[in-house]
mmCIF file of C-alpha atoms and ligand atoms in Angstrom:
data_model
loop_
_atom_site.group_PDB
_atom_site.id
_atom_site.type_symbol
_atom_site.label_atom_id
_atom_site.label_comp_id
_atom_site.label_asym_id
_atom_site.label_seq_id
_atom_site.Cartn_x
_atom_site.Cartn_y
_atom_site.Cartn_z
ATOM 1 C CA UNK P 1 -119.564 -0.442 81.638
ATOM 2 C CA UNK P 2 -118.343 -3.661 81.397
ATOM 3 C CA UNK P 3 -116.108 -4.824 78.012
ATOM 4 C CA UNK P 4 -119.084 -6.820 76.266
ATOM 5 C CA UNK P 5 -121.187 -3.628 76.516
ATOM 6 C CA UNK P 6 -118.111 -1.683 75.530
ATOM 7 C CA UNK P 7 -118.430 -3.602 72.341
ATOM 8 C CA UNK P 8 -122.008 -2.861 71.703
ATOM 9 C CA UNK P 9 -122.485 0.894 72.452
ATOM 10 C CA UNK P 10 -119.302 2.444 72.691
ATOM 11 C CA UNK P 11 -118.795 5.210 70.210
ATOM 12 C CA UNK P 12 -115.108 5.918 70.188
ATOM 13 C CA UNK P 13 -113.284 3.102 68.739
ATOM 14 C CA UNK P 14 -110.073 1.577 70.288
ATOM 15 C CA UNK P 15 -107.168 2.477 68.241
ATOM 16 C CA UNK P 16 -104.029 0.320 68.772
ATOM 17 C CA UNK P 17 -100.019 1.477 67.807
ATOM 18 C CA UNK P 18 -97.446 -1.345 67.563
ATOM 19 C CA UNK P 19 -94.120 -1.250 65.584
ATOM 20 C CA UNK P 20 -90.403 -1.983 67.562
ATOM 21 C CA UNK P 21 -88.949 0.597 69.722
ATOM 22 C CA UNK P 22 -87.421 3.429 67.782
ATOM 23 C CA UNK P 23 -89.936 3.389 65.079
ATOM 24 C CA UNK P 24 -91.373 6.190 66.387
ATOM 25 C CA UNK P 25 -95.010 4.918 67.135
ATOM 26 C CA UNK P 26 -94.604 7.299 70.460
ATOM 27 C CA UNK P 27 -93.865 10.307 68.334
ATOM 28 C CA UNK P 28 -96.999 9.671 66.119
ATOM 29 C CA UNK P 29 -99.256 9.049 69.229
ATOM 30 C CA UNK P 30 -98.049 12.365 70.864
ATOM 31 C CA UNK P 31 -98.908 14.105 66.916
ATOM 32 C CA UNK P 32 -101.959 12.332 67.028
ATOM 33 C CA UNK P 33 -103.288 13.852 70.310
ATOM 34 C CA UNK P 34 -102.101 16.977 70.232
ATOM 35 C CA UNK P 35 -104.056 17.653 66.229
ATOM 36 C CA UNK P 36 -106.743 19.688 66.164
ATOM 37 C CA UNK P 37 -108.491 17.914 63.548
ATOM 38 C CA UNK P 38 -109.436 15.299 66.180
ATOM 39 C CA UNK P 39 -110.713 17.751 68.618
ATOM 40 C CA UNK P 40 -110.187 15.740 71.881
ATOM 41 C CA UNK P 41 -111.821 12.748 70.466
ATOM 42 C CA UNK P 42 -108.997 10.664 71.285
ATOM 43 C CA UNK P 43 -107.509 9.857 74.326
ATOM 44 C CA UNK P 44 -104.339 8.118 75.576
ATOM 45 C CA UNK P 45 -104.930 5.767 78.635
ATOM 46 C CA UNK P 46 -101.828 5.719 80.676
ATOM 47 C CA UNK P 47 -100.723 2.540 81.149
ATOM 48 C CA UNK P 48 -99.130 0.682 84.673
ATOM 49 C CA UNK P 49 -95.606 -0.557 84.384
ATOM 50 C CA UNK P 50 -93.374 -2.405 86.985
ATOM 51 C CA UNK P 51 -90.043 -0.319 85.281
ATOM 52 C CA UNK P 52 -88.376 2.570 87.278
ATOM 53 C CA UNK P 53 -89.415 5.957 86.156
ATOM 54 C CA UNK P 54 -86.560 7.092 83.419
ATOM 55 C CA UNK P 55 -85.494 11.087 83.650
ATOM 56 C CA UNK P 56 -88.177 13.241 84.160
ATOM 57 C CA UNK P 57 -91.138 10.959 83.965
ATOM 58 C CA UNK P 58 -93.984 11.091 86.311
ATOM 59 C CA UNK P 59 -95.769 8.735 88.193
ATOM 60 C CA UNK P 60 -99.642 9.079 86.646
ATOM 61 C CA UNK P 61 -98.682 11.112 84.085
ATOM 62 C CA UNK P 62 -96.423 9.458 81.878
ATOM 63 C CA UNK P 63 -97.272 5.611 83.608
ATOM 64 C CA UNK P 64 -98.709 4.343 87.016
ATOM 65 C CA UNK P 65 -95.493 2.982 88.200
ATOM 66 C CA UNK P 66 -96.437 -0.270 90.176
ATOM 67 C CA UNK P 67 -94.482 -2.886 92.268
ATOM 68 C CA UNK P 68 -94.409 -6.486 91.030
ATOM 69 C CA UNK P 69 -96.469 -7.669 93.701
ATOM 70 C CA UNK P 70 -99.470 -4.621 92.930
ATOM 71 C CA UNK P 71 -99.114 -5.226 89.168
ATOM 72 C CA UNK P 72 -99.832 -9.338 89.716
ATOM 73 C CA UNK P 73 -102.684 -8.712 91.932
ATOM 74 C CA UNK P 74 -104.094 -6.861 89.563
ATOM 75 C CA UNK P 75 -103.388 -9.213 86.822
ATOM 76 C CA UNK P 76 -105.438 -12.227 89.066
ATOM 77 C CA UNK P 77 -108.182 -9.622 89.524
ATOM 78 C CA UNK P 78 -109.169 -9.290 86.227
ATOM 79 C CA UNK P 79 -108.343 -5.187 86.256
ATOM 80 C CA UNK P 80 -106.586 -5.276 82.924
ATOM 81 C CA UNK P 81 -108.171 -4.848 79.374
ATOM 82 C CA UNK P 82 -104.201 -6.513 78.014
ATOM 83 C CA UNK P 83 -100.686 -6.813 79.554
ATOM 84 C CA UNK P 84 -97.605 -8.407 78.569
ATOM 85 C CA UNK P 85 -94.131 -8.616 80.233
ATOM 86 C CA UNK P 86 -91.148 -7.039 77.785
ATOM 87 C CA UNK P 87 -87.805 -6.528 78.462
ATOM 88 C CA UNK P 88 -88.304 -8.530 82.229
ATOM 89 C CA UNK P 89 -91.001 -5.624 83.245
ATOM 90 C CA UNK P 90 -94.515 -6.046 83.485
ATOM 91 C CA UNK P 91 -97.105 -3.469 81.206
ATOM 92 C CA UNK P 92 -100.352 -3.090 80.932
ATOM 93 C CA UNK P 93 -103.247 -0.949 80.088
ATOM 94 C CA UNK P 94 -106.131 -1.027 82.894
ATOM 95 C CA UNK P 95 -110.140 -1.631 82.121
ATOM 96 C CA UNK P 96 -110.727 1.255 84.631
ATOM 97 C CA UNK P 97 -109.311 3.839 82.188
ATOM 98 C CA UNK P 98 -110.478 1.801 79.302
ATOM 99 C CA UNK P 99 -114.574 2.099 79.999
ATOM 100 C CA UNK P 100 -113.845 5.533 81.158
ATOM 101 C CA UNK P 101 -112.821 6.708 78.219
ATOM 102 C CA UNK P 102 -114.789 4.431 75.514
ATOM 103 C CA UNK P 103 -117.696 5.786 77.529
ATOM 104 C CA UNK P 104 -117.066 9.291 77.088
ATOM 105 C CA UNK P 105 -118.023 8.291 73.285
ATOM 106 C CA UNK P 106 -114.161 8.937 73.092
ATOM 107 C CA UNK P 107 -111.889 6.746 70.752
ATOM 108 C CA UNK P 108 -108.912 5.134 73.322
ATOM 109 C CA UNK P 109 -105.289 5.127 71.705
ATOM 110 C CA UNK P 110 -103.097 2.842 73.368
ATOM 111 C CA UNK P 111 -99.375 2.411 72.836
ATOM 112 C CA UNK P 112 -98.322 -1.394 72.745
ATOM 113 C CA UNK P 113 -96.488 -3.901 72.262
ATOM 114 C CA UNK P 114 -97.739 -6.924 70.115
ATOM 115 C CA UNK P 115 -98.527 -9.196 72.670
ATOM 116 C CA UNK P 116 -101.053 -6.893 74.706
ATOM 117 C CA UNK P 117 -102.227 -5.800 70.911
ATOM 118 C CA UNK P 118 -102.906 -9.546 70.249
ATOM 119 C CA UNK P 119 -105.224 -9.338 73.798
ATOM 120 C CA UNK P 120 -106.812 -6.577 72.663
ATOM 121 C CA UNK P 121 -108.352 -7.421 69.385
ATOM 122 C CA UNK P 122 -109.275 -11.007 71.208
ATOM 123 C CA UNK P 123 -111.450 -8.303 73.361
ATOM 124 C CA UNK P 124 -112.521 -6.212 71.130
ATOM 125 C CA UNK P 125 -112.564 -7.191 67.638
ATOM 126 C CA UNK P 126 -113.532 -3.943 66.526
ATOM 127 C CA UNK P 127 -110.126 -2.287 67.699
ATOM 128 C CA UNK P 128 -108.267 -0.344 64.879
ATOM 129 C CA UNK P 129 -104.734 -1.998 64.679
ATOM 130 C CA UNK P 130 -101.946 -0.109 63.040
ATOM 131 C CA UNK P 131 -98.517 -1.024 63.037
ATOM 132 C CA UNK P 132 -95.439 1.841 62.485
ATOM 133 C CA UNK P 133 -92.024 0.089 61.661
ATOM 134 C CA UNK P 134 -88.647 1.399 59.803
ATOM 135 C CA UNK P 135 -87.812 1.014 56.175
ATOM 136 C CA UNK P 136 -85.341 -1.671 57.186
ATOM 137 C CA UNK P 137 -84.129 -3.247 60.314
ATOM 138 C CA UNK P 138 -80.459 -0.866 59.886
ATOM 139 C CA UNK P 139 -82.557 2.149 59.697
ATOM 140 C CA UNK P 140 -83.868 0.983 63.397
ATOM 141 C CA UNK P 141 -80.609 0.282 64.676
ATOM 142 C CA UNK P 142 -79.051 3.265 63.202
ATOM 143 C CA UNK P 143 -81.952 5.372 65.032
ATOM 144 C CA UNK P 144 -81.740 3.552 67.959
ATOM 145 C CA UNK P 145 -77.705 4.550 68.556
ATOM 146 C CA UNK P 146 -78.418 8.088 67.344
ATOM 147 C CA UNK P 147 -81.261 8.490 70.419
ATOM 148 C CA UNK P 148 -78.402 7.871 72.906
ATOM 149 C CA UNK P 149 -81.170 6.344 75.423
ATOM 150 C CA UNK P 150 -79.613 2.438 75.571
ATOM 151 C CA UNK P 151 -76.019 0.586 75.080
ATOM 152 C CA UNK P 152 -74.982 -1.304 73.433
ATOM 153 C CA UNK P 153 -76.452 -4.600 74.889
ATOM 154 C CA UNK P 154 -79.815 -2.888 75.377
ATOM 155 C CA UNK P 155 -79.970 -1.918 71.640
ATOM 156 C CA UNK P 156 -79.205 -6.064 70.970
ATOM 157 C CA UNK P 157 -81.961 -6.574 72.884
ATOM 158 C CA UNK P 158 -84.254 -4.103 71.258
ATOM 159 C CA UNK P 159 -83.159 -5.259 67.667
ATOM 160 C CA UNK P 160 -84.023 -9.189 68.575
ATOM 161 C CA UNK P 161 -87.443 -7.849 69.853
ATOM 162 C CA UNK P 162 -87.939 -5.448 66.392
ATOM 163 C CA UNK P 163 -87.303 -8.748 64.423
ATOM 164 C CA UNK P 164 -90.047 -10.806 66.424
ATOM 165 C CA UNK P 165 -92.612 -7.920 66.511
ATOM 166 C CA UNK P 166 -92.385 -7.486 62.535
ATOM 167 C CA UNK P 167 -93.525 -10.856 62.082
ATOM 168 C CA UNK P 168 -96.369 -9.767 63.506
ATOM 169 C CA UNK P 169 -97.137 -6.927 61.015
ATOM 170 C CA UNK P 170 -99.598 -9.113 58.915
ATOM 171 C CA UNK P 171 -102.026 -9.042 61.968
ATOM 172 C CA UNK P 172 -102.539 -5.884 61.784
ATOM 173 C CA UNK P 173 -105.335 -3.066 59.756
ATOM 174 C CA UNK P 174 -102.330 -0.800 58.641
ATOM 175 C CA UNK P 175 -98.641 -1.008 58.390
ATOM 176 C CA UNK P 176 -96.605 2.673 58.439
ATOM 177 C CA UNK P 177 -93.232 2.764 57.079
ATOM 178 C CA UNK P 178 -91.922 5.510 58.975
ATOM 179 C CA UNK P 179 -89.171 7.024 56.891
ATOM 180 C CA UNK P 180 -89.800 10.960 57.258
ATOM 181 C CA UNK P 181 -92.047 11.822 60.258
ATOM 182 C CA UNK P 182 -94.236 14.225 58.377
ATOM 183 C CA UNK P 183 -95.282 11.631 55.864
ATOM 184 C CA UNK P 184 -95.830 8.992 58.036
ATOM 185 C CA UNK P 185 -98.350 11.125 60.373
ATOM 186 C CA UNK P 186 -100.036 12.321 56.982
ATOM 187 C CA UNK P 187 -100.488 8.924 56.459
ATOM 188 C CA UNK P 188 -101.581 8.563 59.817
ATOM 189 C CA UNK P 189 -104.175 11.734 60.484
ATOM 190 C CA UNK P 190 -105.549 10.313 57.232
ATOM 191 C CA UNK P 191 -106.355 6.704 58.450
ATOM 192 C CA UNK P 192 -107.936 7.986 61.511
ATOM 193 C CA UNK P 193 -109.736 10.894 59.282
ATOM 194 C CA UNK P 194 -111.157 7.446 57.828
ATOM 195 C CA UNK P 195 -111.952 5.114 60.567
ATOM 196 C CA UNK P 196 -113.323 7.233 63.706
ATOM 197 C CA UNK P 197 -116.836 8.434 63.240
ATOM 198 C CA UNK P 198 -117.303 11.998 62.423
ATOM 199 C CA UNK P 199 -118.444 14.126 65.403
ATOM 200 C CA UNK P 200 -121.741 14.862 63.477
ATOM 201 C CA UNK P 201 -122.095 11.181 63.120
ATOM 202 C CA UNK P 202 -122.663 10.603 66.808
ATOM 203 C CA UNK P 203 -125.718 10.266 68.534
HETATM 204 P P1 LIG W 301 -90.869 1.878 77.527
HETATM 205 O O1 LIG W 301 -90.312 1.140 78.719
HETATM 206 O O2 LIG W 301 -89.795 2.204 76.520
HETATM 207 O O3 LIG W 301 -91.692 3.077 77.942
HETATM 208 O O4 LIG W 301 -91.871 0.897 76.780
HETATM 209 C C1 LIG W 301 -91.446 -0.345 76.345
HETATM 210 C C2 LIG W 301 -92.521 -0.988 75.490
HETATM 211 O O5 LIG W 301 -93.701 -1.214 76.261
HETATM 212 C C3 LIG W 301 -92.966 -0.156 74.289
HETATM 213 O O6 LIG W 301 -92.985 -0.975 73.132
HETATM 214 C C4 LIG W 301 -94.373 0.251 74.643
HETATM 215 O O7 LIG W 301 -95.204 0.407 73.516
HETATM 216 C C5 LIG W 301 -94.832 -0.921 75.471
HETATM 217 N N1 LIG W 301 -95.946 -0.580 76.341
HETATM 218 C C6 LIG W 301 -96.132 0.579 77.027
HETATM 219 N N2 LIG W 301 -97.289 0.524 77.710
HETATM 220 C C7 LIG W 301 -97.840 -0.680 77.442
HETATM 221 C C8 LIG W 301 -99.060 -1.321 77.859
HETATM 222 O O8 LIG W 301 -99.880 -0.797 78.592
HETATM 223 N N3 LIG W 301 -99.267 -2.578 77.385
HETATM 224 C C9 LIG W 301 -98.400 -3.224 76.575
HETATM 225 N N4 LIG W 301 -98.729 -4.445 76.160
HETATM 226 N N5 LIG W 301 -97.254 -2.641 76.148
HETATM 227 C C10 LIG W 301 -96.986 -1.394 76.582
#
Protein backbone atom coordinates (compact mmCIF):
# COMPACT_ATOMS: atom_id res chain seq x y z
CA UNK A 1 0.00 0.00 0.00
CA UNK A 2 1.63 2.92 -0.84
CA UNK A 3 0.96 6.44 1.39
CA UNK A 4 -1.47 8.12 -1.28
CA UNK A 5 -3.63 4.96 -1.10
CA UNK A 6 -3.08 4.96 2.63
CA UNK A 7 -4.93 8.19 2.49
CA UNK A 8 -7.84 6.99 0.52
CA UNK A 9 -8.82 3.57 2.03
CA UNK A 10 -7.19 3.17 5.16
CA UNK A 11 -9.56 2.69 8.03
CA UNK A 12 -7.54 3.23 11.14
CA UNK A 13 -6.53 6.73 11.42
CA UNK A 14 -2.95 7.89 12.33
CA UNK A 15 -2.92 9.24 15.74
CA UNK A 16 0.10 11.46 16.62
CA UNK A 17 1.50 12.30 20.58
CA UNK A 18 3.83 15.31 20.95
CA UNK A 19 4.43 17.36 24.18
CA UNK A 20 8.38 17.81 25.76
CA UNK A 21 9.98 15.00 27.49
CA UNK A 22 8.60 14.45 30.94
CA UNK A 23 5.13 15.35 30.08
CA UNK A 24 4.27 12.05 30.13
CA UNK A 25 2.98 11.53 26.46
CA UNK A 26 4.83 7.89 26.87
CA UNK A 27 2.78 7.08 29.92
CA UNK A 28 -0.53 7.97 28.08
CA UNK A 29 0.51 5.96 24.91
CA UNK A 30 1.35 2.84 27.08
CA UNK A 31 -2.58 3.61 28.90
CA UNK A 32 -3.80 4.01 25.61
CA UNK A 33 -2.76 0.54 24.28
CA UNK A 34 -3.11 -1.43 26.96
CA UNK A 35 -7.40 -0.14 27.40
CA UNK A 36 -9.77 -2.41 26.60
CA UNK A 37 -12.14 -0.02 25.29
CA UNK A 38 -9.98 0.13 22.13
CA UNK A 39 -9.82 -3.53 21.68
CA UNK A 40 -6.50 -3.78 19.71
CA UNK A 41 -7.55 -1.16 17.33
CA UNK A 42 -4.54 0.74 17.92
CA UNK A 43 -1.18 -0.02 17.42
CA UNK A 44 2.24 1.47 18.29
CA UNK A 45 4.83 1.27 15.39
CA UNK A 46 8.22 0.99 16.88
CA UNK A 47 10.28 3.43 15.71
CA UNK A 48 14.40 3.21 14.51
CA UNK A 49 16.76 5.32 16.50
CA UNK A 50 20.61 5.82 16.12
CA UNK A 51 20.76 6.20 20.38
CA UNK A 52 22.27 3.32 22.51
CA UNK A 53 19.72 1.13 24.08
CA UNK A 54 19.15 2.70 27.84
CA UNK A 55 18.66 -0.15 30.81
CA UNK A 56 16.67 -2.84 29.88
CA UNK A 57 15.46 -1.85 26.48
CA UNK A 58 15.34 -4.15 23.59
CA UNK A 59 16.36 -3.99 20.24
CA UNK A 60 12.75 -4.44 18.17
CA UNK A 61 10.84 -4.19 20.98
CA UNK A 62 11.19 -1.00 22.52
CA UNK A 63 13.17 0.64 19.07
CA UNK A 64 15.14 -0.82 16.03
CA UNK A 65 18.41 0.43 17.17
CA UNK A 66 20.31 1.45 13.90
CA UNK A 67 23.87 2.75 13.07
CA UNK A 68 24.20 6.22 11.53
CA UNK A 69 25.23 4.95 8.36
CA UNK A 70 21.84 2.24 8.17
CA UNK A 71 19.56 5.02 9.49
CA UNK A 72 20.85 7.60 6.42
CA UNK A 73 20.48 5.00 3.86
CA UNK A 74 17.31 4.60 4.76
CA UNK A 75 16.54 8.19 4.96
CA UNK A 76 17.88 8.56 0.91
CA UNK A 77 15.66 5.54 0.20
CA UNK A 78 12.58 6.95 0.89
CA UNK A 79 11.77 4.07 3.82
CA UNK A 80 10.49 6.60 6.30
CA UNK A 81 6.83 7.92 6.70
CA UNK A 82 8.85 11.12 9.17
CA UNK A 83 12.22 11.44 11.01
CA UNK A 84 13.93 14.11 12.73
CA UNK A 85 17.33 14.28 14.54
CA UNK A 86 16.90 15.38 18.54
CA UNK A 87 19.27 15.55 21.03
CA UNK A 88 22.32 14.70 18.12
CA UNK A 89 20.44 11.14 17.42
CA UNK A 90 18.58 10.31 14.51
CA UNK A 91 14.51 8.97 14.92
CA UNK A 92 12.19 7.91 12.86
CA UNK A 93 9.11 5.97 12.26
CA UNK A 94 9.37 3.54 9.06
CA UNK A 95 6.54 3.31 6.06
CA UNK A 96 7.04 -0.52 6.34
CA UNK A 97 5.31 -0.62 9.75
CA UNK A 98 3.19 2.28 8.81
CA UNK A 99 1.07 0.47 5.72
CA UNK A 100 1.23 -2.59 7.77
CA UNK A 101 -0.63 -1.45 10.28
CA UNK A 102 -3.04 1.30 8.55
CA UNK A 103 -3.83 -1.75 6.44
CA UNK A 104 -4.90 -3.95 9.06
CA UNK A 105 -7.89 -1.23 9.20
CA UNK A 106 -5.86 -0.50 12.47
CA UNK A 107 -5.42 3.19 13.77
CA UNK A 108 -1.22 3.74 14.08
CA UNK A 109 -0.15 5.74 17.34
CA UNK A 110 3.14 7.11 17.03
CA UNK A 111 5.20 8.81 19.71
CA UNK A 112 7.02 12.04 18.35
CA UNK A 113 8.62 14.74 18.46
CA UNK A 114 7.30 17.94 16.62
CA UNK A 115 9.39 17.92 13.80
CA UNK A 116 8.54 14.26 12.50
CA UNK A 117 4.74 15.33 13.67
CA UNK A 118 5.07 18.36 11.28
CA UNK A 119 6.12 15.44 8.38
CA UNK A 120 3.42 13.57 9.21
CA UNK A 121 0.40 15.71 8.82
CA UNK A 122 2.31 17.07 5.42
CA UNK A 123 1.63 13.14 4.56
CA UNK A 124 -1.31 12.57 5.80
CA UNK A 125 -3.52 15.36 6.50
CA UNK A 126 -5.97 13.28 8.05
CA UNK A 127 -3.58 12.31 11.06
CA UNK A 128 -5.09 13.04 14.58
CA UNK A 129 -2.51 15.42 16.30
CA UNK A 130 -2.59 15.76 20.03
CA UNK A 131 -0.18 17.43 22.03
CA UNK A 132 0.39 16.47 26.12
CA UNK A 133 2.47 19.26 27.94
CA UNK A 134 2.79 20.33 31.85
CA UNK A 135 0.83 23.00 33.60
CA UNK A 136 3.95 25.14 33.51
CA UNK A 137 7.46 24.83 32.34
CA UNK A 138 8.64 24.34 36.55
CA UNK A 139 6.22 21.57 36.79
CA UNK A 140 8.45 19.90 33.79
CA UNK A 141 11.60 20.60 35.31
CA UNK A 142 10.53 19.67 38.69
CA UNK A 143 9.37 16.17 37.08
CA UNK A 144 12.19 15.87 35.12
CA UNK A 145 14.78 15.92 38.42
CA UNK A 146 12.31 13.76 40.36
CA UNK A 147 12.64 10.83 37.36
CA UNK A 148 16.38 10.65 38.18
CA UNK A 149 16.98 9.53 34.35
CA UNK A 150 19.32 12.83 33.21
CA UNK A 151 21.79 15.55 34.98
CA UNK A 152 21.86 18.24 35.28
CA UNK A 153 23.08 19.45 31.79
CA UNK A 154 20.80 16.91 30.11
CA UNK A 155 17.71 18.34 31.94
CA UNK A 156 19.05 22.08 30.39
CA UNK A 157 18.89 20.55 27.37
CA UNK A 158 15.51 18.99 27.69
CA UNK A 159 13.98 22.29 29.17
CA UNK A 160 15.39 24.48 25.97
CA UNK A 161 13.76 21.73 23.74
CA UNK A 162 10.19 21.82 26.03
CA UNK A 163 10.25 25.66 25.36
CA UNK A 164 10.66 25.24 21.43
CA UNK A 165 8.20 22.28 21.15
CA UNK A 166 5.35 24.36 23.04
CA UNK A 167 5.42 26.85 20.46
CA UNK A 168 4.34 24.37 18.46
CA UNK A 169 1.15 23.48 20.44
CA UNK A 170 -1.16 25.66 18.17
CA UNK A 171 -0.49 23.11 15.29
CA UNK A 172 -1.97 20.69 16.78
CA UNK A 173 -6.06 18.96 17.09
CA UNK A 174 -5.75 18.77 20.99
CA UNK A 175 -3.59 20.13 23.68
CA UNK A 176 -3.50 17.90 27.25
CA UNK A 177 -2.43 19.60 30.28
CA UNK A 178 -1.16 16.78 32.10
CA UNK A 179 -1.46 17.65 35.75
CA UNK A 180 -2.87 14.29 37.39
CA UNK A 181 -2.38 11.22 35.11
CA UNK A 182 -5.86 9.89 35.57
CA UNK A 183 -7.46 13.03 34.27
CA UNK A 184 -5.38 13.59 31.56
CA UNK A 185 -5.95 9.88 30.05
CA UNK A 186 -9.81 10.49 30.75
CA UNK A 187 -9.36 13.24 28.68
CA UNK A 188 -7.51 11.22 26.43
CA UNK A 189 -9.66 7.69 26.08
CA UNK A 190 -12.37 10.28 25.47
CA UNK A 191 -10.82 12.06 22.38
CA UNK A 192 -10.02 8.83 20.81
CA UNK A 193 -13.67 7.44 21.97
CA UNK A 194 -14.47 10.49 19.50
CA UNK A 195 -12.23 10.41 16.58
CA UNK A 196 -11.52 6.57 15.61
CA UNK A 197 -14.41 4.93 13.89
CA UNK A 198 -16.44 2.59 15.87
CA UNK A 199 -15.71 -1.10 15.14
CA UNK A 200 -19.36 -1.47 13.85
CA UNK A 201 -18.63 1.42 11.63
CA UNK A 202 -16.15 -0.48 9.52
CA UNK A 203 -16.68 -2.12 6.44
P1 LIG B 1 13.97 8.88 23.91
O1 LIG B 1 15.41 8.90 23.45
O2 LIG B 1 13.81 9.54 25.25
O3 LIG B 1 13.37 7.50 23.83
O4 LIG B 1 13.14 9.78 22.89
C1 LIG B 1 13.49 11.09 22.66
C2 LIG B 1 12.43 11.78 21.82
O5 LIG B 1 12.33 11.15 20.54
C3 LIG B 1 11.02 11.73 22.42
O6 LIG B 1 10.45 13.02 22.37
C4 LIG B 1 10.28 10.81 21.48
O7 LIG B 1 8.91 11.12 21.38
C5 LIG B 1 10.97 11.07 20.17
N1 LIG B 1 10.80 9.99 19.22
C6 LIG B 1 10.80 8.65 19.49
N2 LIG B 1 10.59 7.96 18.36
C7 LIG B 1 10.45 8.87 17.37
C8 LIG B 1 10.21 8.76 15.95
O8 LIG B 1 10.06 7.70 15.38
N3 LIG B 1 10.15 9.93 15.26
C9 LIG B 1 10.32 11.14 15.83
N4 LIG B 1 10.22 12.21 15.05
N5 LIG B 1 10.53 11.28 17.16
C10 LIG B 1 10.60 10.16 17.91
Amino acid sequence: MLIEEVKTVAKGRVIVLSGPSGAGKTTLHDCLLKDKKFNGRILRSISATTRLPRGKEVNGQDYVFLSQKMFEYKIKSGQFLEWAKIYNNYYGTMMKSTREILGQGKSLLLCIDVQGASQVEQKIPSALKIFVRTPTLEVLRERLIARKTDDAKSIEIRMKAAAEELECAKHYNYIIVNDDLERAYAELSVIIAREIAPESNRR
